[in-house]
CSV table of C-alpha atoms in Angstrom, one decimal:
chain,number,residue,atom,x,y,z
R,1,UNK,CA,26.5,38.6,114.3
R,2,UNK,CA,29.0,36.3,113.4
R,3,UNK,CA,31.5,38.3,112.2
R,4,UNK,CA,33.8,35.4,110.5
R,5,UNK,CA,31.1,34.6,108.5
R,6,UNK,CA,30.3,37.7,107.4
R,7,UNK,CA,33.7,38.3,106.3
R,8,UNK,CA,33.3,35.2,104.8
R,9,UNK,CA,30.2,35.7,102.4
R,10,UNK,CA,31.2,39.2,101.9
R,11,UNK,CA,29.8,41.3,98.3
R,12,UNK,CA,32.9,41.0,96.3
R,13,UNK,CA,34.7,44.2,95.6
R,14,UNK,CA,34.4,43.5,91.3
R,15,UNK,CA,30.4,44.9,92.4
R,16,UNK,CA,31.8,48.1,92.9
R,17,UNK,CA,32.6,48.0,89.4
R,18,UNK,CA,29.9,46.7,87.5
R,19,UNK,CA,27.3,49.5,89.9
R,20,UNK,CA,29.6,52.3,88.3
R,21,UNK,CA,29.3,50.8,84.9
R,22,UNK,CA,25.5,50.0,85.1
R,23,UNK,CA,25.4,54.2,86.1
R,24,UNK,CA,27.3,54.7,82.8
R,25,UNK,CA,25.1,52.6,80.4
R,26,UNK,CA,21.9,54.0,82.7
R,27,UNK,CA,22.8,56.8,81.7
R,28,UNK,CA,24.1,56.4,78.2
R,29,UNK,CA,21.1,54.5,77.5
R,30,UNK,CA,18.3,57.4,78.2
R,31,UNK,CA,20.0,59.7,76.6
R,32,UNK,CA,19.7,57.7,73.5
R,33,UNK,CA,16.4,56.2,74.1
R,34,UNK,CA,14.5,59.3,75.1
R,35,UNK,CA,16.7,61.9,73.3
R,36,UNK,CA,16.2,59.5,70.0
R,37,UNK,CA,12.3,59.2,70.4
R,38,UNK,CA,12.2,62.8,70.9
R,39,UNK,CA,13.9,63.9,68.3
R,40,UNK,CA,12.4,61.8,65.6
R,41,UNK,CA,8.9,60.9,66.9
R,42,UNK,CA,8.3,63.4,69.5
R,43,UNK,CA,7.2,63.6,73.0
R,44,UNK,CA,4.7,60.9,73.0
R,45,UNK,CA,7.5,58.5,71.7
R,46,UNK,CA,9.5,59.1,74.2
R,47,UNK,CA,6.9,58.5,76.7
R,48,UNK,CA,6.1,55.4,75.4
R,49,UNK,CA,9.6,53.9,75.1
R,50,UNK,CA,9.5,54.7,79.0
R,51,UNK,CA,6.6,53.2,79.7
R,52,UNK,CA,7.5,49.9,78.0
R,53,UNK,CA,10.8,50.0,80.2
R,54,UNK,CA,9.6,50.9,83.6
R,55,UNK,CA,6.9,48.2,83.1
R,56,UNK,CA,9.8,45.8,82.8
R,57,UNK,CA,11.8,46.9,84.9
R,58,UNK,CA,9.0,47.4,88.0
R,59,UNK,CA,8.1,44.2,87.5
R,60,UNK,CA,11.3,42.6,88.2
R,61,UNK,CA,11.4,44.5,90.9
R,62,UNK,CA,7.6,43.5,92.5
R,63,UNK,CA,8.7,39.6,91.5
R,64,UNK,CA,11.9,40.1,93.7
R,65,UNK,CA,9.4,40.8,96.4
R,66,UNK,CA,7.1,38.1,95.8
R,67,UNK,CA,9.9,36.0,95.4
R,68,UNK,CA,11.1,37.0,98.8
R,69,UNK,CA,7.6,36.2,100.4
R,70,UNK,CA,7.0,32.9,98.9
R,71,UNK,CA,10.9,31.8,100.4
R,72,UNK,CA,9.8,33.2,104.1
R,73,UNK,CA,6.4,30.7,103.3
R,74,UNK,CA,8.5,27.9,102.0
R,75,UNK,CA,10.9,27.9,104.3
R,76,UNK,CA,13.3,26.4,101.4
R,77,UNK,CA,17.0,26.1,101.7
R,78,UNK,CA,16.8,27.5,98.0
R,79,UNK,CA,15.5,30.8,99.2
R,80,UNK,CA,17.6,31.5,102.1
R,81,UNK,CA,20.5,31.4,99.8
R,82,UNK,CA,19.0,33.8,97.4
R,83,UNK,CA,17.6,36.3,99.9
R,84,UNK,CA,19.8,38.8,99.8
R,85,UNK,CA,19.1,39.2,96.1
R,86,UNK,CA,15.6,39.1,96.0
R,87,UNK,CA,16.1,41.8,98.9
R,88,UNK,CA,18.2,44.2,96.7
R,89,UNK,CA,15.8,43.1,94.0
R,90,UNK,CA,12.5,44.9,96.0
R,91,UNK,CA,14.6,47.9,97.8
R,92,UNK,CA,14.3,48.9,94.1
R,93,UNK,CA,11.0,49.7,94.5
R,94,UNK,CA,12.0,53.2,96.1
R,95,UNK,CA,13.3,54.4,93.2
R,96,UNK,CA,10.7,53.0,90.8
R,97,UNK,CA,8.5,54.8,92.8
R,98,UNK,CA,9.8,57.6,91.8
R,99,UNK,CA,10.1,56.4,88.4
R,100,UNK,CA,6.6,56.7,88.4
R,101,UNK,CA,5.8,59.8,88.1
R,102,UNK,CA,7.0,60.1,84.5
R,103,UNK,CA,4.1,57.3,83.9
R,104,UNK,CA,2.2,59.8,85.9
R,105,UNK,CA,2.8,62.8,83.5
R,106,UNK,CA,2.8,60.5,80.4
R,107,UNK,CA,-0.7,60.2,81.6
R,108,UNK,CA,-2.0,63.6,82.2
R,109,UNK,CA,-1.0,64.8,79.4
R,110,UNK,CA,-2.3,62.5,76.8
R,111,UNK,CA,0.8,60.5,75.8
R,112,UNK,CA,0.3,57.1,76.8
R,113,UNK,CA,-3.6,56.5,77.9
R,114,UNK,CA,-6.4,57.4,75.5
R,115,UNK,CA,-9.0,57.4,78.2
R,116,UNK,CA,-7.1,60.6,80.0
R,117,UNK,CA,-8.4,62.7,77.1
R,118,UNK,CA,-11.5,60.6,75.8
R,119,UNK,CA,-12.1,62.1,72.4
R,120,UNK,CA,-14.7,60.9,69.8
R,121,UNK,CA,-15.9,57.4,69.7
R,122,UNK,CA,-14.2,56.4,73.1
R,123,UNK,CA,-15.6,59.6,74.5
R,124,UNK,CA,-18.9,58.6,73.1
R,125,UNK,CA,-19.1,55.3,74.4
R,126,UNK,CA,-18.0,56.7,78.2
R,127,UNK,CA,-20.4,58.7,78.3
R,128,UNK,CA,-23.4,56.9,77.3
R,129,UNK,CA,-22.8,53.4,76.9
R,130,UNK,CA,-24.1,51.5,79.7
R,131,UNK,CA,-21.0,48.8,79.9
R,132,UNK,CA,-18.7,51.8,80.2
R,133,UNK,CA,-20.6,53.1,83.5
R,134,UNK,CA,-18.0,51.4,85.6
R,135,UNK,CA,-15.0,52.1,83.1
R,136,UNK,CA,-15.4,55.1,83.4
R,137,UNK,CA,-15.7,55.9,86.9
R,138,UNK,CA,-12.4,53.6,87.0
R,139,UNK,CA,-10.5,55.0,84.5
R,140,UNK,CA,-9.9,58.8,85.5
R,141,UNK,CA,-6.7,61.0,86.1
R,142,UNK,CA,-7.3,60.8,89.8
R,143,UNK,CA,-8.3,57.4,90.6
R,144,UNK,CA,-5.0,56.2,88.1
R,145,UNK,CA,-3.0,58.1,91.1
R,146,UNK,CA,-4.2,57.2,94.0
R,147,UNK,CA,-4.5,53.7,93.1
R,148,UNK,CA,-1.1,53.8,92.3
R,149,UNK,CA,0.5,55.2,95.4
R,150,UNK,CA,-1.8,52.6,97.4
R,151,UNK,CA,0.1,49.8,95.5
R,152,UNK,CA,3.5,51.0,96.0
R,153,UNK,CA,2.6,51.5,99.4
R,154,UNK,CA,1.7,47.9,100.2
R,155,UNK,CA,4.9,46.4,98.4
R,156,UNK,CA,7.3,49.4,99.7
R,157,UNK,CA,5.2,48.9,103.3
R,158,UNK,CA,6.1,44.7,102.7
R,159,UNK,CA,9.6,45.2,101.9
R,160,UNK,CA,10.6,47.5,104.5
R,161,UNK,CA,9.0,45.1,106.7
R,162,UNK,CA,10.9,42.0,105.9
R,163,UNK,CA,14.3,43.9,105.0
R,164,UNK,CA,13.9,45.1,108.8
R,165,UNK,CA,13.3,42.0,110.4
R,166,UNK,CA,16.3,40.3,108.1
R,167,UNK,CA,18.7,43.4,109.5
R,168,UNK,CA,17.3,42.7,112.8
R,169,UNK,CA,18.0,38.6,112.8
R,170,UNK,CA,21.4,40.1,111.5
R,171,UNK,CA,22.2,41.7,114.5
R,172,UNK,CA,20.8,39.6,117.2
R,173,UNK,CA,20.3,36.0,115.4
R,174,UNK,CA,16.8,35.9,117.1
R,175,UNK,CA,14.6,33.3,115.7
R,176,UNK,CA,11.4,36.2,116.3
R,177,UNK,CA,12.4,38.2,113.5
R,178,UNK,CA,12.4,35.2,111.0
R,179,UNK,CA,9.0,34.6,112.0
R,180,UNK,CA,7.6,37.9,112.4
R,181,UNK,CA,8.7,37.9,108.4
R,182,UNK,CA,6.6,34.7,107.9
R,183,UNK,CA,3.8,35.9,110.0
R,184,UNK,CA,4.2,38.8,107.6
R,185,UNK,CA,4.5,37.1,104.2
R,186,UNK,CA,1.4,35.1,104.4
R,187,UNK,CA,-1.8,37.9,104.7
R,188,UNK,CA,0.8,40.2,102.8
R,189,UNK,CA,1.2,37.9,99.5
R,190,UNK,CA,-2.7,38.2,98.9
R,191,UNK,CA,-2.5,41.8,99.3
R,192,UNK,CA,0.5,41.8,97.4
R,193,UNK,CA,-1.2,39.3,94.7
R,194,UNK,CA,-4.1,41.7,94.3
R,195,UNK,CA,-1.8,45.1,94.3
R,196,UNK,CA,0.2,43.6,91.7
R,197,UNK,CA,-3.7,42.2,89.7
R,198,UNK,CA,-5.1,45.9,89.4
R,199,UNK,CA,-1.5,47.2,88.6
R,200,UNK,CA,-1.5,45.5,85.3
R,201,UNK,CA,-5.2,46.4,84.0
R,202,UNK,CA,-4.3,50.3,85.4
R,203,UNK,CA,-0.8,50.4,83.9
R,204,UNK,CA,-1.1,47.9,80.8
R,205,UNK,CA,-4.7,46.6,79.8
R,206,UNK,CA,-5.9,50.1,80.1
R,207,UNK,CA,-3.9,50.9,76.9
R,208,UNK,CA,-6.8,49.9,75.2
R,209,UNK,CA,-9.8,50.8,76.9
R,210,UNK,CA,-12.1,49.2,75.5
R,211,UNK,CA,-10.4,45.4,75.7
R,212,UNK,CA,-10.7,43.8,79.4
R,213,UNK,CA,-9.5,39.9,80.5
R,214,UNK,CA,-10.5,39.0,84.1
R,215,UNK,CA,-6.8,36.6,83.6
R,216,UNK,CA,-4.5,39.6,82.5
R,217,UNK,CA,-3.6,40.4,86.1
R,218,UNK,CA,-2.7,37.0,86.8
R,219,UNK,CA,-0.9,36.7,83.5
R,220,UNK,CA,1.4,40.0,84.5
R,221,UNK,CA,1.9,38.3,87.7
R,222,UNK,CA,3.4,34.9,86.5
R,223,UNK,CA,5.7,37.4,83.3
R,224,UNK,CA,7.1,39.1,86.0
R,225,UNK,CA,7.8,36.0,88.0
R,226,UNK,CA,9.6,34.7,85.0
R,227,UNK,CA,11.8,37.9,84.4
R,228,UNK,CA,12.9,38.0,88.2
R,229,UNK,CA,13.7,34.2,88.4
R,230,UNK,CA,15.7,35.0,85.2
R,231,UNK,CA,17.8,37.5,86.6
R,232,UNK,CA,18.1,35.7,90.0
R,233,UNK,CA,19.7,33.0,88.3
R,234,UNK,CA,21.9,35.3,86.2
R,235,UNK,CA,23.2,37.2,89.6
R,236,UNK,CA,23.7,33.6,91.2
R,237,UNK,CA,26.2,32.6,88.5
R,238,UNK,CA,28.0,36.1,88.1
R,239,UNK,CA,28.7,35.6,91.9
R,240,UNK,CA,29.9,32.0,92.1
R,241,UNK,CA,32.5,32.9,89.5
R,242,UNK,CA,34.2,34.0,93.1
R,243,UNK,CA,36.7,31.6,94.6
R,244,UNK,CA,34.7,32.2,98.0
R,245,UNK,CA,31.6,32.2,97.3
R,246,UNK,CA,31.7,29.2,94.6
R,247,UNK,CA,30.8,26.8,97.7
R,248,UNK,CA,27.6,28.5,97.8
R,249,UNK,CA,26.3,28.7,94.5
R,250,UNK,CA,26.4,25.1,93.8
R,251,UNK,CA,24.7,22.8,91.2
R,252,UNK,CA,22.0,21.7,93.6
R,253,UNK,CA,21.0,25.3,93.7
R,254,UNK,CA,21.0,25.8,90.2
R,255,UNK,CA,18.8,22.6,90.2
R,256,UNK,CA,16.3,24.3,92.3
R,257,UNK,CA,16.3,27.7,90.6
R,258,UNK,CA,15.8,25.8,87.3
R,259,UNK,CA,12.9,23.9,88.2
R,260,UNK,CA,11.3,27.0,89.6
R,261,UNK,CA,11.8,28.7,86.6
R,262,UNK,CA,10.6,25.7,84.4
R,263,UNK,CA,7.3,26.2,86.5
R,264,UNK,CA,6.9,29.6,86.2
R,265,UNK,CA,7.8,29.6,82.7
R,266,UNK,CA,4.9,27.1,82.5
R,267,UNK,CA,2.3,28.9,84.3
R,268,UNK,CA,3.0,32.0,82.6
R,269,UNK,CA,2.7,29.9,79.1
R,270,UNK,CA,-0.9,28.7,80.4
R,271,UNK,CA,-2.3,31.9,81.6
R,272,UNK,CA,-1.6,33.3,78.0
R,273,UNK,CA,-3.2,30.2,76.0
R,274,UNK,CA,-5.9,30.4,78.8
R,275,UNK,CA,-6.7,34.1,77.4
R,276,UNK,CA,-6.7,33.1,73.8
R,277,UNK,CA,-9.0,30.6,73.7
R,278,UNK,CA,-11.6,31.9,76.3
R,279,UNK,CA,-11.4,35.2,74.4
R,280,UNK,CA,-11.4,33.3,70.8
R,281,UNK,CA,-14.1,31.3,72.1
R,282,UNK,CA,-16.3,34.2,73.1
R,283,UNK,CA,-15.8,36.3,69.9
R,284,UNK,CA,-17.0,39.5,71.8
R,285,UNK,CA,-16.7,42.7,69.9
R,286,UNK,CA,-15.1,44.2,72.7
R,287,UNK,CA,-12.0,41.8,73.6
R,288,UNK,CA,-11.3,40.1,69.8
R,289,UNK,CA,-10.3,43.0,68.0
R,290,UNK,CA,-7.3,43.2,70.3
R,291,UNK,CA,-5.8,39.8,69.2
R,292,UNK,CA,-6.9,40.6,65.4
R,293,UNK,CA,-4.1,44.0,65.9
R,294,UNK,CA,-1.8,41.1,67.1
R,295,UNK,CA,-2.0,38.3,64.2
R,296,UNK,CA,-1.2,41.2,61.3
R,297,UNK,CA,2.1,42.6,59.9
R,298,UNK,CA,5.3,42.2,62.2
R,299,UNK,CA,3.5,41.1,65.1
R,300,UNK,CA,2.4,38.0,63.7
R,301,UNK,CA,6.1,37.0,63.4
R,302,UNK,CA,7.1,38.6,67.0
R,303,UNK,CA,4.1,36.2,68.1
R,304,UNK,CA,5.5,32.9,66.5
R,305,UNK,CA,9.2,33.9,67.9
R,306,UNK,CA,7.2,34.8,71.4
R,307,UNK,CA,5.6,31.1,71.5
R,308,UNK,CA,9.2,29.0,70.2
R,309,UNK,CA,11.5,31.3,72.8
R,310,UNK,CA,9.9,32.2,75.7
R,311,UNK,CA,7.6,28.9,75.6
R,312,UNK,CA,8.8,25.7,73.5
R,313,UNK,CA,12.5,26.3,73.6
R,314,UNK,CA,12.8,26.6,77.5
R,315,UNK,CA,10.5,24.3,78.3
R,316,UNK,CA,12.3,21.7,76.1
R,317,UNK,CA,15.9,23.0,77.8
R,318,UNK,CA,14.8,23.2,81.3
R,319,UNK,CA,13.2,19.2,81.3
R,320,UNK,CA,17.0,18.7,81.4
R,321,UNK,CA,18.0,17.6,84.5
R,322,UNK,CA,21.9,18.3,83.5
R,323,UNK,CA,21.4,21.7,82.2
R,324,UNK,CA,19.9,23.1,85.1
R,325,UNK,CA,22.7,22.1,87.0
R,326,UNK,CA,25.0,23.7,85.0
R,327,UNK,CA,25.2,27.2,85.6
R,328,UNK,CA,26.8,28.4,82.6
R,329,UNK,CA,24.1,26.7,80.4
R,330,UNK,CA,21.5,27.5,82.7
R,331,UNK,CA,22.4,31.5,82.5
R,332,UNK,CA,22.1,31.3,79.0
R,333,UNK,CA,18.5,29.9,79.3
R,334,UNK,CA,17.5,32.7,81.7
R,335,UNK,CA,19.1,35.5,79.4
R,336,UNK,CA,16.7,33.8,76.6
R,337,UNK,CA,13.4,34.2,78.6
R,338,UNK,CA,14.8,38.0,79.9
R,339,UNK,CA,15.5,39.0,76.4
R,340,UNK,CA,11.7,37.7,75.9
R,341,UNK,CA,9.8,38.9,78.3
R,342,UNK,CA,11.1,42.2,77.0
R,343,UNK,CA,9.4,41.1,73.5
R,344,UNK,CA,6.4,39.9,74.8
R,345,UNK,CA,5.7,43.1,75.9
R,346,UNK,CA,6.5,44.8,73.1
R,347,UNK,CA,3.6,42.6,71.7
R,348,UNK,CA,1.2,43.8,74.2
R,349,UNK,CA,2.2,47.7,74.5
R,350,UNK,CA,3.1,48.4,70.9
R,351,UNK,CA,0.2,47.6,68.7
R,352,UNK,CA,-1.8,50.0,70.8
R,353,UNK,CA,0.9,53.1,70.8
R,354,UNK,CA,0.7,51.9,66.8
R,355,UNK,CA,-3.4,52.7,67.1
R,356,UNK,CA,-3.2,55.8,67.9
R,357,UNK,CA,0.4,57.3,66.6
R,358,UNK,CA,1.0,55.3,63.7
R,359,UNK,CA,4.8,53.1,64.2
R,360,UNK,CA,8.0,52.5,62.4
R,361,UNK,CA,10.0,49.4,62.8
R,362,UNK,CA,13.2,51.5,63.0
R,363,UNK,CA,11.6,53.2,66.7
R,364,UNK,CA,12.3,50.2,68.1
R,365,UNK,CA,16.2,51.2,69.0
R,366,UNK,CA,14.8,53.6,70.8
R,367,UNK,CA,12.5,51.5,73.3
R,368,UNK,CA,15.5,48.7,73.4
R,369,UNK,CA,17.8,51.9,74.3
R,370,UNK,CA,15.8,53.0,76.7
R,371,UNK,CA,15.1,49.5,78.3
R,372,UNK,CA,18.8,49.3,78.7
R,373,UNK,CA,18.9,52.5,80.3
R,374,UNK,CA,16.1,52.1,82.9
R,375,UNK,CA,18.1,48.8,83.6
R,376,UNK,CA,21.1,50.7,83.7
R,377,UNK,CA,20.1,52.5,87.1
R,378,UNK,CA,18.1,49.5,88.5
R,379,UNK,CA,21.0,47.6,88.3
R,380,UNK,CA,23.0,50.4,89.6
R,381,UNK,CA,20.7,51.0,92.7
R,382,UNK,CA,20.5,47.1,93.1
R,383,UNK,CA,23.8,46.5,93.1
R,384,UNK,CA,24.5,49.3,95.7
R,385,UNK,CA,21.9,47.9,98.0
R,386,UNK,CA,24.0,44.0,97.8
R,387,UNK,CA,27.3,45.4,98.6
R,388,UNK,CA,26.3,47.0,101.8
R,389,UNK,CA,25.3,43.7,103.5
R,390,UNK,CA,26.8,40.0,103.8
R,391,UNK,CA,25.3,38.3,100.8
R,392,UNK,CA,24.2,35.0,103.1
R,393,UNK,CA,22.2,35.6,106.5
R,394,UNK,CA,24.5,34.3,109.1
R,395,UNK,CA,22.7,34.1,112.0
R,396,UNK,CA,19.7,32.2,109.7
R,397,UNK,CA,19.3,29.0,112.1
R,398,UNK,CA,18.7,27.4,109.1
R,399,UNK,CA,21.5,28.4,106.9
R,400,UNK,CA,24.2,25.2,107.9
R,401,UNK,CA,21.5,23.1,106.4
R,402,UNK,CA,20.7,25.1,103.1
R,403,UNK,CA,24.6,25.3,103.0
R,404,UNK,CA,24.4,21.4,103.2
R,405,UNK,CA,22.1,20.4,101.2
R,406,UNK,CA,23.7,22.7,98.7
R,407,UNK,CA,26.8,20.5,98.7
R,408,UNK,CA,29.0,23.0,101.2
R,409,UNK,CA,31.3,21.3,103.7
């Protein structure tokens, strides 16, 4: 390895200091979150304000690795620059695998998924109804499991694949580990794409059983993208604030993330109108009633501030050419769409908790609490992952050029 360089594009030593104060508000923030929801709504609360969290959280973490994979296809000067990031970003999947054995428990015993414990009606209609043969050989305890340790095993199985080739090109600059990580990245993206598809109905459009959309996997997919892209760009401009790094991060970058984020922001946009008017369109008794629980009381609003914030107002921001190569303005954007994607979900999760358990406006303290604290330890574990490695690849044959064409002499 070239060790000048490395010493060069060395994780600053601030990162110590924001990993120990991500533990801190991790920490802080559960106790609130889930103590809170316990103590005023019970355990099924609490469940459910995790739920909404890890689903934000995991995401960011499966976009960090689909990020990774599209760079390796691309072969993008853009990427390179942002490996090591997207890199932390999946090594989080370890510990959101173990996050997920809370969803596990949430779901054995009754808290989060009606179709655990079918009970009247919906235990009517899995029985005998003929539509719900195939439901409900889908949706059991078992089969909720096993699906989900087969998908963290293909992203954690992908990750440790391309993190081992990148400490491999690290140590002996050959050019056969960058392309045993494209060979990789190309069959693994479609199994990482369909993964990611029957994650979503399992862990979010099973909610409510009865509702399907052959687009909601899709639609998870691009969220996610949007919420990873977001924070990319946010880590970018914490770390060109550094004297020696600030030749890296440049506006042309910023001009790049930007536009990628425009695009996703877009296709995430189109997958949801997509939804509503082929689901409007039907009028099928099974799939409208779950836009009717959308358009009523609070969520009507949270729907309108959902389509100006995450939709119009970035899209009108990010056609500027100027503001995406300003990183202070263009962090601002991002923080927008990841406060969002946080409320979009809220919109898709909460209505059916609301079903079920009845809901008070004031609970939602508790699920932004425990958002914050869920993102307290991925940060934490993120963080800790980019300070043990150079934060460029150094012995990348293409990484004078991305430095180039960045605007680095």
């Amino acid at each position: 390895m070239n060790e000048s360089m490395s010493a060069n594009y060395a994780p600053p030593a601030e990162l110590g200091g924001i990993q120990t104060r991500a533990l801190i508000v991790g920490v802080l923030g559960l106790v609130i979150g889930i103590g809170g929801a316990i103590a005023t709504g019970g355990k099924n609360l609490a469940l459910q304000t995790y739920l909404v969290a890890y689903i934000f959280w995991v995401g960011i973490s499966i976009g960090s690795l689909g990020l990774l994979m599209v760079q390796y296809l691309g072969g993008g000067g853009w990427g390179l620059l942002i490996r090591r990031i997207l890199e932390a970003g999946a090594s989080t999947l370890i510990p959101m695998l173990l996050g997920f054995l809370v969803v596990i428990y949430g779901m054995l015993n009754g808290g989060l998924y009606e179709w655990a414990h079918p009970s009247g009606e919906l235990a009517e209609l899995m029985q005998h109804s003929k539509e719900w043969h195939f439901k409900a050989k889908w949706l059991t305890p078992s089969g909720f499991i096993v699906r989900g340790l087969i998908y963290f095993a293909v992203w954690i199985l992908l990750m440790w694949k391309l993190r081992g080739n990148s400490h491999k090109q690290d140590e002996t600059g050959s050019r056969d580990h960058l392309q045993s990580s494209q060979d990789w990245s190309g069959p693994g993206f479609l199994a990482f794409a369909l993964a990611v598809t029957f994650a979503g109905i399992d862990w979010v459009m099973s909610l409510d059983a009865a509702w399907y959309s052959t687009i909601f996997g899709a639609l998870m997919l691009a969220g996610w993208g949007v919420a990873t892209m977001a924070l990319t760009i946010w880590v970018c401009v914490t770390l060109a604030k550094r004297d020696e790094l600030s030749h890296v991060y440049q506006p042309k970058l910023f001009h790049d993330l930007g536009k990628l984020q425009f695009a996703l922001t877009m296709v995430w946009a189109y997958f949801s109108f997509s939804q509503l008017v082929i689901i409007w369109a039907g009028n099928l008794p099974e799939e409208i009633p779950w836009f009717m629980r959308r358009f009523d009381g609070v969520w009507r609003y949270l729907g309108v501030a959902i389509i100006l914030l995450h939709f119009a107002m970035p899209f009108i921001l990010l056609l500027s050419r100027d503001l995406k190569r300003n990183a202070n303005r263009l962090k601002w954007v991002a923080a927008l769409l990841l406060c969002m994607r946080f409320f979009d979900l809220l919109w898709v999760m909460l209505p059916e908790f609301q079903r079920h358990n009845g809901y008070d406006n004031k609970q939602v303290v508790f699920y932004v609490a425990t958002m914050l604290g869920l993102g307290g330890i991925w940060l934490w574990w993120f963080t800790g992952q980019l300070r043990q490695r150079s934060l460029l690849p150094v012995n990348d044959p293409q990484l004078e050029e991305a430095l180039a064409a960045g605007g680095h002499h």
